[in-house]
Amino acid sequence: MRKSETSSVLQDSLETFPRAVVAFTAKNVTKDWEKASHVHHKGQLLYSVRGVLNCYINRGIWIVPPQCAVWIPPGVEHSAKGMGETECYCLFIDTVAAAGLPVDCCTISVSPLLRELLLKVVGINPLYAEESPESRLVGTLLDEIVAAPSKRCTYPCRMTRVCVGLPQCFWPNPPRSYRVMLGRSVLP
């Protein structure tokens, strides 16, 4: 089975997959893509290597600039949009393994160690043995996610076309040109 076929099978059985962490990669995604609103029973960590991802969660925009990730706890409805050419990695973390992770959504800064762990875990066999070096690597990855510092890259706003189209991570102080363009109804 080719890697793309394996990835498709994993995505189809994601909610019942028998490992604490399931990892996917999305390289060279089509420019300006969108994923409709959905919910996972597992927590999701979405890591942006290249391009900007916007996640729409709980009446707010969670902006994920390159070298950052957004944590979405299990059961949280969300949608996502890639701005420009994007490359991202996605981890799905079961509820038991996610117990030490935040209960609310947050954008986290990805350290060089966390980045390398993410890249390594994406490349391992998804059915890694429970008591193996790969399992220990996944445990270290989870520890690093828990320890990662949060960044302020979220903006609570009503979901208007103007608000959804905002670029990058200007919050809480967007440049004057954006304040003028958007007016007082969207920006503080």
PDB file of C-alpha atoms in Angstrom:
ATOM      1  CA  MET A   1       0.000   0.000   0.000  1.00  0.00           C
ATOM      2  CA  ARG A   2       1.385   3.425  -0.972  1.00  0.00           C
ATOM      3  CA  LYS A   3       1.760   6.136   1.692  1.00  0.00           C
ATOM      4  CA  SER A   4      -1.156   8.182   0.219  1.00  0.00           C
ATOM      5  CA  GLU A   5      -3.398   5.074   0.329  1.00  0.00           C
ATOM      6  CA  THR A   6      -2.312   4.398   3.925  1.00  0.00           C
ATOM      7  CA  SER A   7      -3.119   8.005   4.835  1.00  0.00           C
ATOM      8  CA  SER A   8      -6.602   7.675   3.285  1.00  0.00           C
ATOM      9  CA  VAL A   9      -7.310   4.455   5.211  1.00  0.00           C
ATOM     10  CA  LEU A  10      -6.130   6.092   8.457  1.00  0.00           C
ATOM     11  CA  GLN A  11      -8.336   9.135   7.915  1.00  0.00           C
ATOM     12  CA  ASP A  12     -11.354   6.883   7.332  1.00  0.00           C
ATOM     13  CA  SER A  13     -10.763   5.010  10.627  1.00  0.00           C
ATOM     14  CA  LEU A  14      -9.404   7.944  12.635  1.00  0.00           C
ATOM     15  CA  GLU A  15     -11.923   7.853  15.467  1.00  0.00           C
ATOM     16  CA  THR A  16     -11.283   4.174  16.219  1.00  0.00           C
ATOM     17  CA  PHE A  17      -7.576   3.955  15.400  1.00  0.00           C
ATOM     18  CA  PRO A  18      -5.830   1.899  18.135  1.00  0.00           C
ATOM     19  CA  ARG A  19      -2.957   4.288  18.969  1.00  0.00           C
ATOM     20  CA  ALA A  20      -2.701   7.365  21.219  1.00  0.00           C
ATOM     21  CA  VAL A  21      -1.477   9.571  18.354  1.00  0.00           C
ATOM     22  CA  VAL A  22      -2.184   9.426  14.628  1.00  0.00           C
ATOM     23  CA  ALA A  23      -0.156  11.793  12.422  1.00  0.00           C
ATOM     24  CA  PHE A  24      -0.741  13.078   8.877  1.00  0.00           C
ATOM     25  CA  THR A  25       1.037  15.478   6.598  1.00  0.00           C
ATOM     26  CA  ALA A  26      -0.419  17.808   3.963  1.00  0.00           C
ATOM     27  CA  LYS A  27       2.380  19.047   1.746  1.00  0.00           C
ATOM     28  CA  ASN A  28       1.816  21.276  -1.260  1.00  0.00           C
ATOM     29  CA  VAL A  29      -1.842  21.694  -0.501  1.00  0.00           C
ATOM     30  CA  THR A  30      -3.792  23.588  -3.123  1.00  0.00           C
ATOM     31  CA  LYS A  31      -3.540  27.336  -2.661  1.00  0.00           C
ATOM     32  CA  ASP A  32      -6.310  28.865  -0.540  1.00  0.00           C
ATOM     33  CA  TRP A  33      -8.047  25.640   0.542  1.00  0.00           C
ATOM     34  CA  GLU A  34     -10.951  25.286   2.978  1.00  0.00           C
ATOM     35  CA  LYS A  35     -12.211  22.474   5.220  1.00  0.00           C
ATOM     36  CA  ALA A  36     -15.874  22.755   6.231  1.00  0.00           C
ATOM     37  CA  SER A  37     -16.999  22.759   9.848  1.00  0.00           C
ATOM     38  CA  HIS A  38     -16.530  19.380  11.546  1.00  0.00           C
ATOM     39  CA  VAL A  39     -15.860  17.676  14.903  1.00  0.00           C
ATOM     40  CA  HIS A  40     -13.391  14.979  15.974  1.00  0.00           C
ATOM     41  CA  HIS A  41     -13.706  12.721  18.997  1.00  0.00           C
ATOM     42  CA  LYS A  42      -9.925  13.005  19.308  1.00  0.00           C
ATOM     43  CA  GLY A  43      -8.002  16.195  20.014  1.00  0.00           C
ATOM     44  CA  GLN A  44      -6.228  17.780  17.054  1.00  0.00           C
ATOM     45  CA  LEU A  45      -2.923  19.613  16.800  1.00  0.00           C
ATOM     46  CA  LEU A  46      -2.555  21.450  13.504  1.00  0.00           C
ATOM     47  CA  TYR A  47       1.030  22.602  12.816  1.00  0.00           C
ATOM     48  CA  SER A  48       1.863  25.090  10.064  1.00  0.00           C
ATOM     49  CA  VAL A  49       5.297  24.712   8.448  1.00  0.00           C
ATOM     50  CA  ARG A  50       4.584  27.056   5.548  1.00  0.00           C
ATOM     51  CA  GLY A  51       1.703  29.401   4.881  1.00  0.00           C
ATOM     52  CA  VAL A  52      -0.914  30.652   7.302  1.00  0.00           C
ATOM     53  CA  LEU A  53      -3.816  28.571   8.578  1.00  0.00           C
ATOM     54  CA  ASN A  54      -6.955  30.115  10.008  1.00  0.00           C
ATOM     55  CA  CYS A  55      -9.121  27.930  12.237  1.00  0.00           C
ATOM     56  CA  TYR A  56     -12.625  29.111  13.017  1.00  0.00           C
ATOM     57  CA  ILE A  57     -13.502  27.897  16.501  1.00  0.00           C
ATOM     58  CA  ASN A  58     -16.029  29.101  19.078  1.00  0.00           C
ATOM     59  CA  ARG A  59     -16.900  32.346  17.291  1.00  0.00           C
ATOM     60  CA  GLY A  60     -13.277  33.330  16.872  1.00  0.00           C
ATOM     61  CA  ILE A  61     -10.380  33.058  14.483  1.00  0.00           C
ATOM     62  CA  TRP A  62      -7.345  31.134  15.646  1.00  0.00           C
ATOM     63  CA  ILE A  63      -4.474  32.192  13.423  1.00  0.00           C
ATOM     64  CA  VAL A  64      -1.666  29.681  12.909  1.00  0.00           C
ATOM     65  CA  PRO A  65       1.374  31.382  11.371  1.00  0.00           C
ATOM     66  CA  PRO A  66       4.360  29.309  10.218  1.00  0.00           C
ATOM     67  CA  GLN A  67       6.200  27.498  13.026  1.00  0.00           C
ATOM     68  CA  CYS A  68       3.129  27.574  15.257  1.00  0.00           C
ATOM     69  CA  ALA A  69       0.350  25.095  15.947  1.00  0.00           C
ATOM     70  CA  VAL A  70      -3.225  25.256  17.158  1.00  0.00           C
ATOM     71  CA  TRP A  71      -4.544  22.811  19.737  1.00  0.00           C
ATOM     72  CA  ILE A  72      -8.214  21.856  19.307  1.00  0.00           C
ATOM     73  CA  PRO A  73      -9.521  19.713  22.194  1.00  0.00           C
ATOM     74  CA  PRO A  74     -11.733  16.664  21.500  1.00  0.00           C
ATOM     75  CA  GLY A  75     -15.339  17.435  20.601  1.00  0.00           C
ATOM     76  CA  VAL A  76     -14.794  21.067  19.522  1.00  0.00           C
ATOM     77  CA  GLU A  77     -16.492  22.068  16.270  1.00  0.00           C
ATOM     78  CA  HIS A  78     -14.095  23.858  13.911  1.00  0.00           C
ATOM     79  CA  SER A  79     -13.301  24.648  10.303  1.00  0.00           C
ATOM     80  CA  ALA A  80     -10.006  25.593   8.687  1.00  0.00           C
ATOM     81  CA  LYS A  81      -8.708  27.623   5.790  1.00  0.00           C
ATOM     82  CA  GLY A  82      -5.223  27.715   4.262  1.00  0.00           C
ATOM     83  CA  MET A  83      -3.992  31.107   3.110  1.00  0.00           C
ATOM     84  CA  GLY A  84      -1.677  30.855   0.104  1.00  0.00           C
ATOM     85  CA  GLU A  85       0.602  27.849  -0.408  1.00  0.00           C
ATOM     86  CA  THR A  86       0.535  25.794   2.785  1.00  0.00           C
ATOM     87  CA  GLU A  87       2.316  22.839   4.286  1.00  0.00           C
ATOM     88  CA  CYS A  88       0.955  21.473   7.528  1.00  0.00           C
ATOM     89  CA  TYR A  89       1.065  18.489   9.825  1.00  0.00           C
ATOM     90  CA  CYS A  90      -1.890  17.180  11.759  1.00  0.00           C
ATOM     91  CA  LEU A  91      -1.895  15.040  14.882  1.00  0.00           C
ATOM     92  CA  PHE A  92      -4.988  13.405  16.287  1.00  0.00           C
ATOM     93  CA  ILE A  93      -4.605  12.603  19.973  1.00  0.00           C
ATOM     94  CA  ASP A  94      -6.987  10.280  21.822  1.00  0.00           C
ATOM     95  CA  THR A  95      -8.805  11.560  24.896  1.00  0.00           C
ATOM     96  CA  VAL A  96      -6.700   9.584  27.395  1.00  0.00           C
ATOM     97  CA  ALA A  97      -3.409  10.851  25.941  1.00  0.00           C
ATOM     98  CA  ALA A  98      -4.866  14.371  25.667  1.00  0.00           C
ATOM     99  CA  ALA A  99      -5.670  14.492  29.402  1.00  0.00           C
ATOM    100  CA  GLY A 100      -2.618  16.696  30.163  1.00  0.00           C
ATOM    101  CA  LEU A 101      -3.269  19.072  27.279  1.00  0.00           C
ATOM    102  CA  PRO A 102      -5.245  22.327  27.577  1.00  0.00           C
ATOM    103  CA  VAL A 103      -9.027  22.095  27.886  1.00  0.00           C
ATOM    104  CA  ASP A 104      -9.427  25.164  25.652  1.00  0.00           C
ATOM    105  CA  CYS A 105      -8.162  25.909  22.165  1.00  0.00           C
ATOM    106  CA  CYS A 106      -4.818  27.670  22.007  1.00  0.00           C
ATOM    107  CA  THR A 107      -2.100  28.601  19.544  1.00  0.00           C
ATOM    108  CA  ILE A 108       1.294  27.331  20.655  1.00  0.00           C
ATOM    109  CA  SER A 109       4.826  28.195  19.673  1.00  0.00           C
ATOM    110  CA  VAL A 110       6.693  25.240  18.169  1.00  0.00           C
ATOM    111  CA  SER A 111      10.263  24.896  19.461  1.00  0.00           C
ATOM    112  CA  PRO A 112      12.960  23.294  17.297  1.00  0.00           C
ATOM    113  CA  LEU A 113      12.694  20.095  19.385  1.00  0.00           C
ATOM    114  CA  LEU A 114       8.900  19.956  19.049  1.00  0.00           C
ATOM    115  CA  ARG A 115       9.197  20.556  15.304  1.00  0.00           C
ATOM    116  CA  GLU A 116      11.636  17.667  14.871  1.00  0.00           C
ATOM    117  CA  LEU A 117       9.439  15.382  16.981  1.00  0.00           C
ATOM    118  CA  LEU A 118       6.406  16.265  14.843  1.00  0.00           C
ATOM    119  CA  LEU A 119       8.330  15.542  11.632  1.00  0.00           C
ATOM    120  CA  LYS A 120       9.628  12.252  13.022  1.00  0.00           C
ATOM    121  CA  VAL A 121       6.249  11.031  14.294  1.00  0.00           C
ATOM    122  CA  VAL A 122       4.614  11.736  10.920  1.00  0.00           C
ATOM    123  CA  GLY A 123       7.167   9.354   9.368  1.00  0.00           C
ATOM    124  CA  ILE A 124       6.761   6.385  11.722  1.00  0.00           C
ATOM    125  CA  ASN A 125       4.518   3.389  11.133  1.00  0.00           C
ATOM    126  CA  PRO A 126       1.060   4.431  12.409  1.00  0.00           C
ATOM    127  CA  LEU A 127       0.691   1.005  14.037  1.00  0.00           C
ATOM    128  CA  TYR A 128       3.855   1.366  16.124  1.00  0.00           C
ATOM    129  CA  ALA A 129       4.287  -1.208  18.905  1.00  0.00           C
ATOM    130  CA  GLU A 130       2.978  -0.045  22.297  1.00  0.00           C
ATOM    131  CA  GLU A 131       6.268  -0.573  24.189  1.00  0.00           C
ATOM    132  CA  SER A 132       8.740   0.535  21.521  1.00  0.00           C
ATOM    133  CA  PRO A 133      11.134   3.388  20.752  1.00  0.00           C
ATOM    134  CA  GLU A 134       8.381   4.884  18.564  1.00  0.00           C
ATOM    135  CA  SER A 135       5.922   4.767  21.476  1.00  0.00           C
ATOM    136  CA  ARG A 136       8.448   6.553  23.702  1.00  0.00           C
ATOM    137  CA  LEU A 137       8.961   9.143  20.954  1.00  0.00           C
ATOM    138  CA  VAL A 138       5.210   9.786  20.890  1.00  0.00           C
ATOM    139  CA  GLY A 139       5.267  10.166  24.691  1.00  0.00           C
ATOM    140  CA  THR A 140       8.059  12.740  24.429  1.00  0.00           C
ATOM    141  CA  LEU A 141       6.101  14.556  21.715  1.00  0.00           C
ATOM    142  CA  LEU A 142       3.069  14.779  24.018  1.00  0.00           C
ATOM    143  CA  ASP A 143       5.267  16.094  26.858  1.00  0.00           C
ATOM    144  CA  GLU A 144       6.658  18.804  24.561  1.00  0.00           C
ATOM    145  CA  ILE A 145       3.179  19.843  23.415  1.00  0.00           C
ATOM    146  CA  VAL A 146       2.084  20.206  27.051  1.00  0.00           C
ATOM    147  CA  ALA A 147       5.193  22.321  27.819  1.00  0.00           C
ATOM    148  CA  ALA A 148       4.913  24.544  24.710  1.00  0.00           C
ATOM    149  CA  PRO A 149       4.199  28.238  25.403  1.00  0.00           C
ATOM    150  CA  SER A 150       0.944  29.753  24.146  1.00  0.00           C
ATOM    151  CA  LYS A 151       0.910  32.662  21.699  1.00  0.00           C
ATOM    152  CA  ARG A 152      -1.762  35.328  21.354  1.00  0.00           C
ATOM    153  CA  CYS A 153      -2.890  34.645  17.803  1.00  0.00           C
ATOM    154  CA  THR A 154      -6.620  34.570  18.290  1.00  0.00           C
ATOM    155  CA  TYR A 155      -9.227  37.188  17.681  1.00  0.00           C
ATOM    156  CA  PRO A 156     -12.789  36.873  18.915  1.00  0.00           C
ATOM    157  CA  CYS A 157     -15.182  38.321  16.364  1.00  0.00           C
ATOM    158  CA  ARG A 158     -18.412  37.600  14.630  1.00  0.00           C
ATOM    159  CA  MET A 159     -17.911  35.646  11.442  1.00  0.00           C
ATOM    160  CA  THR A 160     -18.355  38.262   8.742  1.00  0.00           C
ATOM    161  CA  ARG A 161     -16.788  38.055   5.276  1.00  0.00           C
ATOM    162  CA  VAL A 162     -14.565  40.988   6.215  1.00  0.00           C
ATOM    163  CA  CYS A 163     -13.375  39.361   9.441  1.00  0.00           C
ATOM    164  CA  VAL A 164     -12.723  35.962   7.802  1.00  0.00           C
ATOM    165  CA  GLY A 165     -10.542  37.543   5.099  1.00  0.00           C
ATOM    166  CA  LEU A 166      -8.053  39.111   7.519  1.00  0.00           C
ATOM    167  CA  PRO A 167      -4.436  38.199   6.842  1.00  0.00           C
ATOM    168  CA  GLN A 168      -1.820  36.802   9.209  1.00  0.00           C
ATOM    169  CA  CYS A 169      -1.285  37.474  12.879  1.00  0.00           C
ATOM    170  CA  PHE A 170      -1.822  41.223  13.507  1.00  0.00           C
ATOM    171  CA  TRP A 171      -3.832  40.890  16.690  1.00  0.00           C
ATOM    172  CA  PRO A 172      -4.314  42.598  19.040  1.00  0.00           C
ATOM    173  CA  ASN A 173      -2.775  45.617  17.211  1.00  0.00           C
ATOM    174  CA  PRO A 174      -3.478  45.480  13.482  1.00  0.00           C
ATOM    175  CA  PRO A 175      -1.826  48.083  11.259  1.00  0.00           C
ATOM    176  CA  ARG A 176      -3.765  51.334  10.804  1.00  0.00           C
ATOM    177  CA  SER A 177      -4.618  50.452   7.178  1.00  0.00           C
ATOM    178  CA  TYR A 178      -6.600  47.395   8.344  1.00  0.00           C
ATOM    179  CA  ARG A 179      -8.427  49.359  11.046  1.00  0.00           C
ATOM    180  CA  VAL A 180      -9.441  51.958   8.444  1.00  0.00           C
ATOM    181  CA  MET A 181     -10.436  49.306   5.883  1.00  0.00           C
ATOM    182  CA  LEU A 182     -12.515  47.278   8.356  1.00  0.00           C
ATOM    183  CA  GLY A 183     -14.002  50.070  10.422  1.00  0.00           C
ATOM    184  CA  ARG A 184     -15.015  50.048  14.053  1.00  0.00           C
ATOM    185  CA  SER A 185     -17.651  47.308  13.691  1.00  0.00           C
ATOM    186  CA  VAL A 186     -15.020  44.533  13.552  1.00  0.00           C
ATOM    187  CA  LEU A 187     -11.930  45.924  15.255  1.00  0.00           C
ATOM    188  CA  PRO A 188     -11.561  47.288  18.781  1.00  0.00           C
TER     189      PRO A 188
END
